[in-house]
Coordinates of C-alpha atoms in Angstrom, one line a residue:
M1 CA -70.5 175.0 242.3
T2 CA -71.7 172.9 239.4
T3 CA -69.3 172.4 236.5
T4 CA -69.2 170.5 233.3
P5 CA -66.5 167.8 232.8
Y6 CA -64.3 170.4 231.1
E7 CA -64.9 173.4 233.4
R8 CA -62.1 173.5 235.9
P9 CA -61.3 176.0 238.7
L10 CA -58.1 178.0 238.2
W11 CA -56.1 175.7 240.6
N12 CA -56.7 172.7 238.4
P13 CA -55.1 173.0 234.9
Q14 CA -55.8 169.4 233.8
Q15 CA -56.9 169.1 230.2
P16 CA -59.2 166.5 228.5
S17 CA -57.3 163.3 227.5
P18 CA -57.4 161.7 224.1
M19 CA -58.7 158.4 225.5
P20 CA -62.1 157.2 224.3
F21 CA -63.8 157.1 227.7
H22 CA -67.2 157.6 226.0
R23 CA -67.1 153.9 225.1
Y24 CA -67.8 152.8 228.7
R25 CA -70.9 153.1 230.8
P26 CA -71.1 153.8 234.5
F27 CA -72.3 151.0 236.7
D28 CA -75.7 152.5 237.3
E29 CA -76.5 152.2 233.6
R30 CA -75.5 148.5 233.6
V31 CA -77.2 147.2 236.8
D32 CA -79.9 148.2 239.2
V33 CA -78.6 148.6 242.8
P34 CA -81.6 148.9 245.1
V35 CA -80.6 151.0 248.1
A36 CA -82.8 151.7 251.1
D37 CA -81.8 152.7 254.6
R38 CA -78.1 151.6 254.4
S39 CA -76.9 150.2 257.7
W40 CA -73.4 149.1 256.7
P41 CA -71.7 152.5 257.0
A42 CA -72.4 152.5 260.7
A43 CA -71.3 149.0 261.3
R44 CA -67.9 148.0 262.8
L45 CA -65.6 145.0 262.1
R46 CA -65.7 143.2 265.4
Q47 CA -64.7 139.6 264.4
A48 CA -63.2 137.8 261.5
P49 CA -65.4 136.2 258.9
L50 CA -64.8 132.6 257.8
W51 CA -61.8 132.8 255.5
V52 CA -61.8 130.4 252.5
P53 CA -58.6 130.3 250.5
V54 CA -59.1 129.4 246.8
D55 CA -55.4 129.3 245.9
L56 CA -55.7 125.6 245.0
R57 CA -58.5 126.2 242.5
D58 CA -59.1 129.8 241.4
G59 CA -55.5 130.8 242.1
N60 CA -54.2 127.7 240.4
Q61 CA -56.1 128.5 237.3
A62 CA -54.3 131.9 237.1
L63 CA -50.9 130.4 237.0
A64 CA -48.9 130.1 233.8
E65 CA -47.6 126.8 235.2
P66 CA -50.3 125.3 237.3
M67 CA -49.3 123.4 240.5
D68 CA -48.7 119.7 240.4
T69 CA -49.7 117.4 243.2
P70 CA -46.6 117.9 245.4
R71 CA -46.8 121.7 245.2
K72 CA -50.6 121.6 245.8
R73 CA -50.0 119.3 248.8
R74 CA -47.3 121.6 250.2
F75 CA -49.7 124.6 249.8
F76 CA -52.6 122.6 251.4
D77 CA -50.5 121.7 254.4
L78 CA -49.5 125.4 254.8
L79 CA -53.2 126.4 254.7
V80 CA -54.0 123.8 257.4
A81 CA -51.1 124.8 259.6
T82 CA -52.1 128.5 259.3
G83 CA -55.6 127.7 260.6
F84 CA -57.9 127.8 257.6
K85 CA -60.9 125.5 258.3
E86 CA -62.6 125.5 254.9
I87 CA -60.3 125.2 251.8
E88 CA -61.2 125.1 248.2
V89 CA -59.0 122.3 247.0
G90 CA -59.7 122.0 243.3
Y91 CA -61.9 121.8 240.2
P92 CA -61.9 118.1 239.7
S93 CA -63.7 118.1 236.3
A94 CA -61.3 120.6 234.8
S95 CA -58.2 118.5 234.6
R96 CA -56.7 115.1 235.6
T97 CA -54.2 116.9 237.8
D98 CA -57.0 118.5 239.8
F99 CA -59.0 115.3 240.0
D100 CA -56.0 113.3 241.1
F101 CA -55.1 115.9 243.8
V102 CA -58.6 115.7 245.3
R103 CA -58.4 111.9 245.3
H104 CA -55.0 112.2 247.0
L105 CA -56.6 114.2 249.8
A106 CA -59.7 111.9 250.0
T107 CA -57.6 108.7 250.2
G108 CA -54.4 109.8 251.9
G109 CA -55.7 111.0 255.3
A110 CA -54.4 114.5 254.7
V111 CA -57.6 116.3 255.8
P112 CA -57.9 117.0 259.5
D113 CA -61.2 116.4 261.2
D114 CA -62.0 120.1 261.5
V115 CA -61.1 121.1 257.9
T116 CA -63.8 121.0 255.2
P117 CA -62.6 120.7 251.5
V118 CA -64.5 122.6 248.9
V119 CA -64.7 121.4 245.3
F120 CA -65.9 123.5 242.3
T121 CA -68.2 122.4 239.4
P122 CA -70.1 124.0 236.5
A123 CA -73.8 123.3 236.0
R124 CA -73.3 120.2 233.8
R125 CA -74.5 116.7 234.7
D126 CA -71.3 114.9 233.5
L127 CA -69.0 117.4 235.3
I128 CA -71.0 117.1 238.5
D129 CA -70.6 113.3 238.3
R130 CA -66.9 113.7 237.9
T131 CA -66.8 116.1 240.9
F132 CA -68.6 113.7 243.2
D133 CA -66.4 110.8 242.0
A134 CA -63.4 112.9 243.2
I135 CA -64.7 113.5 246.7
A136 CA -65.9 109.9 247.3
G137 CA -64.7 108.8 250.7
L138 CA -64.4 112.3 252.2
P139 CA -66.4 112.5 255.5
R140 CA -67.3 116.1 254.8
A141 CA -67.2 118.4 251.8
V142 CA -68.8 121.5 250.2
V143 CA -69.7 121.1 246.5
H144 CA -69.7 124.5 244.9
L145 CA -72.0 125.0 241.9
Y146 CA -71.6 128.0 239.6
V147 CA -73.2 129.5 236.5
A148 CA -72.9 132.9 235.0
T149 CA -76.0 135.0 235.5
S150 CA -75.6 138.6 234.2
P151 CA -77.2 139.8 231.0
V152 CA -73.9 140.2 229.1
W153 CA -72.8 136.7 230.0
R154 CA -76.3 135.3 229.2
D155 CA -76.3 137.0 225.8
V156 CA -72.7 136.7 224.8
V157 CA -71.4 133.5 226.4
L158 CA -74.4 131.3 227.2
G159 CA -77.0 132.3 224.6
R160 CA -79.7 131.7 227.2
G161 CA -82.5 133.8 228.8
R162 CA -83.3 134.0 232.5
D163 CA -85.7 131.1 232.4
E164 CA -83.2 128.9 230.7
V165 CA -80.5 129.7 233.2
R166 CA -82.9 129.1 236.0
R167 CA -83.8 125.7 234.6
T168 CA -80.1 124.8 234.1
V169 CA -79.3 125.7 237.7
R170 CA -82.3 123.7 239.1
E171 CA -81.5 120.6 237.1
A172 CA -77.8 120.8 238.2
A173 CA -78.9 121.3 241.9
E174 CA -81.3 118.3 241.8
H175 CA -78.5 116.1 240.4
M176 CA -76.2 117.2 243.2
V177 CA -78.8 116.0 245.7
R178 CA -79.0 112.7 244.0
R179 CA -75.2 112.2 243.9
A180 CA -74.5 113.3 247.5
D181 CA -73.4 110.5 249.8
P182 CA -76.0 110.3 252.6
A183 CA -73.3 108.9 254.9
A184 CA -71.1 112.0 254.5
Y185 CA -71.7 115.6 255.7
V186 CA -71.9 117.2 252.3
R187 CA -73.1 120.8 252.0
F188 CA -73.9 122.8 248.9
Q189 CA -72.7 126.2 247.7
F190 CA -74.0 128.3 244.8
S191 CA -72.2 131.1 243.0
P192 CA -74.2 133.3 240.5
E193 CA -71.0 134.2 238.6
T194 CA -70.9 137.9 237.7
F195 CA -73.3 138.6 240.6
N196 CA -72.4 142.3 240.7
L197 CA -73.6 142.7 237.1
T198 CA -76.8 140.7 237.5
E199 CA -80.3 141.9 238.2
P200 CA -80.8 141.7 242.0
D201 CA -84.2 140.2 241.8
F202 CA -82.9 137.4 239.5
V203 CA -80.1 136.5 241.9
L204 CA -82.5 136.5 244.8
E205 CA -84.9 134.1 242.9
L206 CA -82.1 131.7 242.1
C207 CA -80.6 131.7 245.6
D208 CA -83.9 131.3 247.4
E209 CA -85.0 128.5 245.0
L210 CA -81.8 126.6 245.8
T211 CA -82.1 127.2 249.6
E212 CA -85.5 125.5 249.4
L213 CA -84.4 122.7 247.0
W214 CA -81.4 121.9 249.1
D215 CA -83.5 122.1 252.3
A216 CA -81.1 124.3 254.1
S217 CA -81.2 124.4 257.9
P218 CA -79.0 126.0 260.6
D219 CA -77.1 122.7 261.1
R220 CA -76.7 122.1 257.4
P221 CA -76.7 125.6 255.8
V222 CA -76.3 126.4 252.2
T223 CA -73.6 128.8 251.1
H224 CA -74.5 131.6 248.7
N225 CA -71.4 133.1 247.3
L226 CA -71.7 136.4 245.5
P227 CA -68.7 137.2 243.4
A228 CA -67.5 140.6 242.2
T229 CA -66.3 138.6 239.2
V230 CA -65.1 141.8 237.4
E231 CA -65.1 144.9 239.5
I232 CA -67.4 147.6 238.0
A233 CA -67.9 150.2 240.7
T234 CA -66.6 151.7 243.9
P235 CA -66.6 149.4 246.9
N236 CA -69.7 151.1 248.5
V237 CA -71.8 149.8 245.5
Y238 CA -70.8 146.2 246.2
A239 CA -71.6 146.7 249.8
D240 CA -75.1 148.0 248.8
Q241 CA -75.6 144.9 246.7
I242 CA -74.5 142.6 249.5
E243 CA -76.7 144.3 252.1
Y244 CA -79.7 143.9 249.8
M245 CA -79.1 140.2 249.6
H246 CA -78.4 140.0 253.3
R247 CA -81.8 141.6 254.1
H248 CA -83.9 139.7 251.6
L249 CA -82.5 136.1 251.4
A250 CA -85.0 133.5 252.6
R251 CA -84.2 131.3 255.6
R252 CA -81.4 133.7 256.5
D253 CA -80.3 131.7 259.5
S254 CA -79.7 128.7 257.2
V255 CA -77.6 130.6 254.7
V256 CA -73.9 131.4 254.9
L257 CA -73.6 134.7 252.9
S258 CA -70.2 134.6 251.2
V259 CA -68.3 137.0 248.9
H260 CA -65.6 136.5 246.3
P261 CA -64.2 139.9 245.3
H262 CA -61.7 140.3 242.5
N263 CA -59.4 143.3 242.1
D264 CA -60.0 144.7 238.6
R265 CA -60.3 148.2 240.0
G266 CA -57.7 147.7 242.6
T267 CA -60.3 147.8 245.4
G268 CA -60.8 144.1 246.2
V269 CA -59.7 144.5 249.8
A270 CA -62.1 147.4 250.3
C271 CA -64.9 145.5 248.6
A272 CA -64.4 142.6 251.0
E273 CA -64.3 144.7 254.1
L274 CA -67.4 146.7 253.2
A275 CA -69.2 143.5 252.2
V276 CA -68.5 142.1 255.7
L277 CA -69.9 145.3 257.2
A278 CA -73.0 144.7 255.0
G279 CA -73.7 141.2 256.2
A280 CA -71.2 138.8 254.6
Q281 CA -70.1 136.0 256.9
R282 CA -67.5 134.3 254.6
V283 CA -64.8 135.6 252.3
E284 CA -63.1 133.7 249.5
G285 CA -59.7 134.8 248.3
C286 CA -56.0 134.0 247.9
L287 CA -53.0 134.4 250.0
F288 CA -51.2 137.5 248.7
G289 CA -54.0 138.1 246.1
N290 CA -53.1 135.7 243.3
G291 CA -55.8 135.2 240.7
E292 CA -57.0 135.8 237.2
R293 CA -56.3 139.3 235.7
T294 CA -55.5 141.5 238.7
G295 CA -56.2 138.8 241.2
N296 CA -58.5 137.5 243.9
V297 CA -58.9 139.5 247.1
D298 CA -55.9 139.2 249.4
L299 CA -56.7 137.2 252.5
V300 CA -53.4 138.0 254.2
T301 CA -54.0 141.7 253.9
L302 CA -57.6 141.3 255.1
A303 CA -56.7 139.3 258.1
L304 CA -53.9 141.6 259.2
N305 CA -56.0 144.6 258.6
L306 CA -58.3 143.2 261.3
Y307 CA -55.3 142.4 263.5
A308 CA -54.2 146.0 263.3
Q309 CA -57.6 147.0 264.7
G310 CA -57.3 144.7 267.7
V311 CA -59.5 141.9 266.2
D312 CA -58.3 138.3 266.3
P313 CA -57.8 137.3 262.6
M314 CA -58.4 133.6 263.5
I315 CA -55.4 132.5 261.4
D316 CA -51.8 132.4 262.4
L317 CA -49.5 134.7 260.4
S318 CA -46.8 135.1 263.1
D319 CA -44.2 133.8 260.7
I320 CA -45.1 135.8 257.6
D321 CA -41.8 135.1 255.8
S322 CA -42.3 131.4 256.0
V323 CA -45.8 131.7 254.6
R324 CA -44.6 133.9 251.8
A325 CA -41.7 131.6 250.9
T326 CA -44.1 128.6 250.6
V327 CA -46.6 130.5 248.5
E328 CA -43.8 131.9 246.2
H329 CA -42.4 128.3 245.8
C330 CA -45.8 126.8 245.0
N331 CA -47.0 129.6 242.7
R332 CA -43.7 130.5 241.1
L333 CA -44.7 134.1 241.6
P334 CA -42.9 136.7 243.7
V335 CA -44.7 138.7 246.4
H336 CA -44.1 142.4 245.7
V337 CA -41.6 144.2 248.0
R338 CA -44.3 146.7 248.8
H339 CA -47.0 144.2 249.5
P340 CA -48.9 145.2 252.7
Y341 CA -47.5 143.5 255.8
A342 CA -45.5 140.8 253.9
G343 CA -43.3 142.7 251.4
D344 CA -39.5 142.9 252.0
L345 CA -39.7 146.7 252.3
V346 CA -43.1 147.2 253.9
H347 CA -41.8 147.8 257.4
T348 CA -38.7 149.7 256.1
A349 CA -38.1 153.5 256.2
F350 CA -35.5 155.3 254.2
S351 CA -36.8 158.8 254.7
G352 CA -35.1 160.8 257.4
T353 CA -38.3 162.1 259.0
H354 CA -39.9 158.6 259.0
Q355 CA -36.8 157.1 260.5
D356 CA -36.6 159.7 263.2
A357 CA -40.3 159.1 264.1
I358 CA -39.9 155.3 264.2
S359 CA -36.7 155.5 266.2
K360 CA -38.3 157.7 268.8
G361 CA -41.4 155.5 268.8
L362 CA -39.5 152.3 269.4
A363 CA -37.6 154.0 272.3
R364 CA -40.8 155.2 273.9
H365 CA -42.4 151.8 273.4
A366 CA -39.5 150.1 275.2
R367 CA -39.7 152.6 278.1
A368 CA -43.5 152.2 278.4
A369 CA -43.2 148.4 278.5
A370 CA -40.5 148.7 281.2
D371 CA -42.7 151.1 283.2
A372 CA -45.7 148.8 283.0
G373 CA -43.6 145.8 284.0
V374 CA -44.4 143.8 280.8
S375 CA -42.4 142.6 277.9
E376 CA -42.3 144.7 274.8
G377 CA -44.2 142.0 272.9
E378 CA -47.1 142.5 275.3
A379 CA -47.2 146.3 275.6
P380 CA -49.8 148.2 273.6
W381 CA -48.4 149.3 270.3
A382 CA -48.2 152.9 269.2
V383 CA -45.2 153.5 267.0
P384 CA -45.4 156.1 264.1
Y385 CA -45.5 154.7 260.6
L386 CA -45.7 151.1 261.8
P387 CA -49.4 149.9 262.0
I388 CA -48.3 146.7 263.7
D389 CA -45.2 145.5 265.5
P390 CA -43.1 143.8 262.8
A391 CA -42.1 141.3 265.5
D392 CA -45.7 140.1 265.6
V393 CA -45.3 138.6 262.1
G394 CA -41.8 137.3 262.7
R395 CA -39.8 140.3 261.4
S396 CA -36.8 141.6 263.1
Y397 CA -36.2 145.3 263.7
E398 CA -33.0 145.2 261.6
A399 CA -35.0 145.8 258.5
V400 CA -37.2 148.6 259.9
I401 CA -34.7 151.4 259.2
R402 CA -32.3 151.3 256.3
V403 CA -30.1 154.1 255.1
N404 CA -29.6 155.7 251.7
S405 CA -29.2 159.3 250.4
Q406 CA -32.7 160.1 251.6
S407 CA -32.1 159.2 255.2
G408 CA -31.6 161.5 258.1
K409 CA -29.9 161.7 261.4
G410 CA -32.4 159.6 263.3
G411 CA -32.2 156.7 261.0
V412 CA -28.5 156.8 260.7
A413 CA -28.1 156.9 264.5
Y414 CA -30.6 154.1 265.0
L415 CA -28.9 151.8 262.5
L416 CA -25.4 152.6 263.9
R417 CA -26.7 151.8 267.5
T418 CA -28.5 148.6 266.6
H419 CA -25.7 147.2 264.3
A420 CA -22.5 148.5 266.0
G421 CA -23.5 149.6 269.5
Y422 CA -22.5 153.3 269.0
D423 CA -25.1 155.5 270.7
L424 CA -24.4 158.9 269.3
P425 CA -25.4 161.9 271.4
P426 CA -28.2 163.9 269.7
R427 CA -26.0 166.9 268.9
M428 CA -23.5 164.6 267.1
R429 CA -26.1 162.9 264.9
P430 CA -26.4 165.6 262.2
D431 CA -22.6 165.6 261.8
F432 CA -22.4 161.9 261.0
A433 CA -25.6 162.0 258.9
R434 CA -23.8 164.5 256.6
V435 CA -20.9 162.1 256.3
V436 CA -23.3 159.3 255.4
Q437 CA -25.3 161.4 252.9
E438 CA -22.1 162.4 251.1
A439 CA -21.1 158.7 250.8
T440 CA -24.5 157.5 249.7
D441 CA -24.9 160.4 247.2
D442 CA -21.6 159.4 245.7
S443 CA -22.4 155.7 245.5
G444 CA -26.1 156.1 244.7
R445 CA -27.0 153.0 246.8
E446 CA -28.1 151.9 250.2
A447 CA -25.6 151.7 253.1
T448 CA -25.6 148.6 255.1
G449 CA -25.1 148.4 258.8
K450 CA -21.7 147.0 258.3
E451 CA -20.8 149.9 255.9
L452 CA -22.1 152.5 258.4
H453 CA -19.9 150.9 261.1
E454 CA -16.8 151.1 258.8
L455 CA -17.7 154.7 257.8
F456 CA -18.0 155.7 261.4
R457 CA -14.7 154.2 262.3
T458 CA -12.9 155.7 259.4
T459 CA -14.4 159.2 260.1
Y460 CA -13.9 159.4 263.8
L461 CA -12.1 156.4 265.5
D462 CA -9.4 155.8 262.9
D463 CA -8.9 159.4 261.8
D464 CA -5.3 160.4 262.2
G465 CA -5.5 163.7 260.3
G466 CA -2.9 162.6 257.6
D467 CA 0.7 163.5 257.7
G468 CA 0.1 166.5 260.1
A469 CA -1.8 164.4 262.6
L470 CA -1.2 164.8 266.3
R471 CA -0.5 161.4 267.9
L472 CA -0.5 160.5 271.5
A473 CA 2.5 158.2 271.7
A474 CA 2.3 157.6 275.5
W475 CA 0.5 159.2 278.4
S476 CA -0.2 158.8 282.1
V477 CA -2.1 160.5 284.8
H478 CA -0.9 161.4 288.4
P479 CA -2.2 163.3 291.3
A480 CA -1.2 167.0 291.0
P481 CA 0.7 168.5 294.0
S482 CA -2.0 171.2 294.3
G483 CA -4.9 168.7 293.9
G484 CA -6.6 167.5 290.8
H485 CA -4.8 165.6 288.1
R486 CA -1.5 165.9 286.2
F487 CA -1.4 164.6 282.6
V488 CA 2.0 163.6 281.3
C489 CA 2.3 162.7 277.6
T490 CA 4.4 162.3 274.6
L491 CA 2.9 163.9 271.4
E492 CA 4.1 163.3 267.9
T493 CA 3.5 165.5 264.9
G494 CA 5.0 164.3 261.6
D495 CA 8.6 163.6 262.5
R496 CA 8.6 165.7 265.6
T497 CA 8.2 164.2 269.1
A498 CA 7.9 166.2 272.4
D499 CA 6.9 165.7 276.0
H500 CA 4.2 167.8 277.5
E501 CA 2.1 167.9 280.7
G502 CA -0.9 169.7 282.0
T503 CA -3.1 169.9 285.1
G504 CA -6.8 170.0 285.6
E505 CA -9.6 168.9 287.9
D506 CA -10.0 165.7 285.9
T507 CA -8.1 163.7 283.3
L508 CA -9.8 165.3 280.4
A509 CA -9.1 168.9 281.7
A510 CA -5.5 168.0 282.4
F511 CA -5.1 166.6 278.8
V512 CA -6.6 169.8 277.3
D513 CA -4.1 171.8 279.4
A514 CA -1.3 169.6 278.0
L515 CA -2.5 170.3 274.5
A516 CA -2.4 174.0 275.2
G517 CA 1.2 173.7 276.2
A518 CA 1.8 172.0 272.8
G519 CA 0.2 175.0 271.0
V520 CA -3.2 173.4 270.4
T521 CA -6.1 175.4 271.9
V522 CA -9.1 173.2 272.6
D523 CA -12.4 174.1 274.3
V524 CA -14.5 171.0 275.1
L525 CA -18.2 171.9 274.7
E526 CA -19.8 168.5 275.3
T527 CA -18.8 164.9 276.1
S528 CA -20.8 161.7 276.3
V529 CA -19.6 158.3 277.3
H530 CA -21.2 154.8 277.3
P531 CA -20.0 151.3 278.0
A532 CA -18.9 149.1 275.1
D533 CA -17.4 145.6 274.8
G534 CA -14.3 145.6 277.0
G535 CA -14.3 149.3 277.8
S536 CA -16.0 152.6 276.8
V537 CA -16.9 154.8 273.9
A538 CA -16.8 158.5 274.2
Y539 CA -17.9 161.4 272.0
A540 CA -16.6 165.0 272.3
E541 CA -17.7 168.2 270.7
C542 CA -14.8 170.7 270.7
R543 CA -14.1 174.2 269.5
V544 CA -10.7 174.0 267.8
G545 CA -9.2 176.9 265.8
G546 CA -12.4 178.8 265.7
G547 CA -14.5 176.0 264.4
T548 CA -16.7 173.3 266.1
V549 CA -15.9 169.7 265.4
W550 CA -16.9 166.3 266.8
G551 CA -14.6 163.4 267.7
A552 CA -15.0 159.9 269.0
G553 CA -12.7 157.5 270.9
E554 CA -12.6 154.1 272.4
G555 CA -10.7 153.0 275.5
R556 CA -10.5 150.6 278.4
S557 CA -12.0 153.3 280.7
A558 CA -14.2 156.3 280.3
P559 CA -11.4 158.8 280.8
A560 CA -9.2 157.0 278.3
A561 CA -12.0 157.0 275.7
S562 CA -12.7 160.7 276.3
V563 CA -9.0 161.6 275.8
R564 CA -9.1 159.7 272.4
A565 CA -12.4 161.5 271.5
V566 CA -10.8 165.0 272.0
L567 CA -7.7 163.9 270.1
S568 CA -10.0 162.7 267.2
A569 CA -11.7 166.1 267.2
V570 CA -8.4 167.9 267.1
N571 CA -7.2 165.9 264.1
R572 CA -10.5 166.2 262.3
A573 CA -10.3 170.0 262.7
A574 CA -6.9 170.0 261.2
T575 CA -8.3 168.5 257.9
R576 CA -11.1 171.0 257.4

């Protein structure tokens, strides 16, 4: 059904907003995107592109307090240790700090043999000279030339037409050739800034001219880097633009096709992934997405997205918290708690249904690993709500499930088991979950594992029922003359003390018979026992006085723990 913008079906009552949306033009009125026989939608991501972190240049320019040399060096060392092989290290002509840092790398032996530094320069002769002065002595480098190319930048910023921009680029590229040290392995890179708003034929002319001028070859390729400087459209449009260039660039085997997505529309990651499907071989971005405005594309998310699909990301993020701590220190910016993969809460579930699914998934994963005879860290991963195993990025399972007023029985039981060792039987879990929810509703905050432990002890193990509590002052078990067991005990209620005994087929049945002799009728519906440090823990569901109640107890043996669990249930029933 065709509708006008203000005609809505009955199920959609939205009304026109007062915002002046008419001031803005859709992408197809701003740039031509030639599309013919798209192939990228059918492509699959099978391997990682070359990741190129630009934190030390582009990311640094976005900081209110740019990094000094010690912070830059710490960041550079992190990037090297993580496995990045091409690293943009600075903009030497922009500031003395950047120049000095590049010189620090060039003269200090900080660059490993398999790592290539990249430096950034505008298309001006004096700034190109300053850039080459900075890299003098480096055995290998990429010199990255940029100029803005789109109509709005040509008209508003540069005041130049297409021919003038082409001449500027050519003169700069020729000067780069003259300045390159023939003894070093220096490659060239070109970025038509604002590529995604530039006429495709113009970008192609500029890139092909530089490919020829720089005499690109497979063993010394040129990099053509195509930025989505300001996002203007949905990610599929950027993919169409990249595929057009991929198909039409001259000397394609001598060109590294690179992308540099920003995140103005919040789709930088999607743009990068679709661009790789469309033929891009190299992706520039920042760890955790730092950058001007809404940031550069996030390399950590991109790499771990591949990892979650069974593709080697080619960088080591197995200690994500250490990586994050270094980046936060150097950038003086926090990583958001909901950041994909790296945020404090990203592997955490508070919702009861989520917790229950995760708890069951972890249990099944452990069983599957044991059945296959492999470690849990090697077994195939299939746990609800967790796209990757948190342990693969250095996270413990302690943070996976956390409890607040939104949590349910599964999460509460999981946290109590992992923090305190109490493995509640399934039928008991709703009972304790209600206790936890009341406590968290009253406090309005999260309950820690330690607090859950204390709440459990207070509710079940230390519950004495107040002044009217029934206390087991002393007890012993003996063989009954007729077979079975004879339970002899001293029970205290308030200031009254009396001796009782009962018989039964086992200790617990004999204790229940003794309670009946004391006037307390108990019907044990279910018991569960498991080992604990130095003894056992037992749980008992009992019918007492017409109601059903759970109790728990600890003891040196399973029978002793079970007796305490039934006594706990009796006293809890007395307070209801």
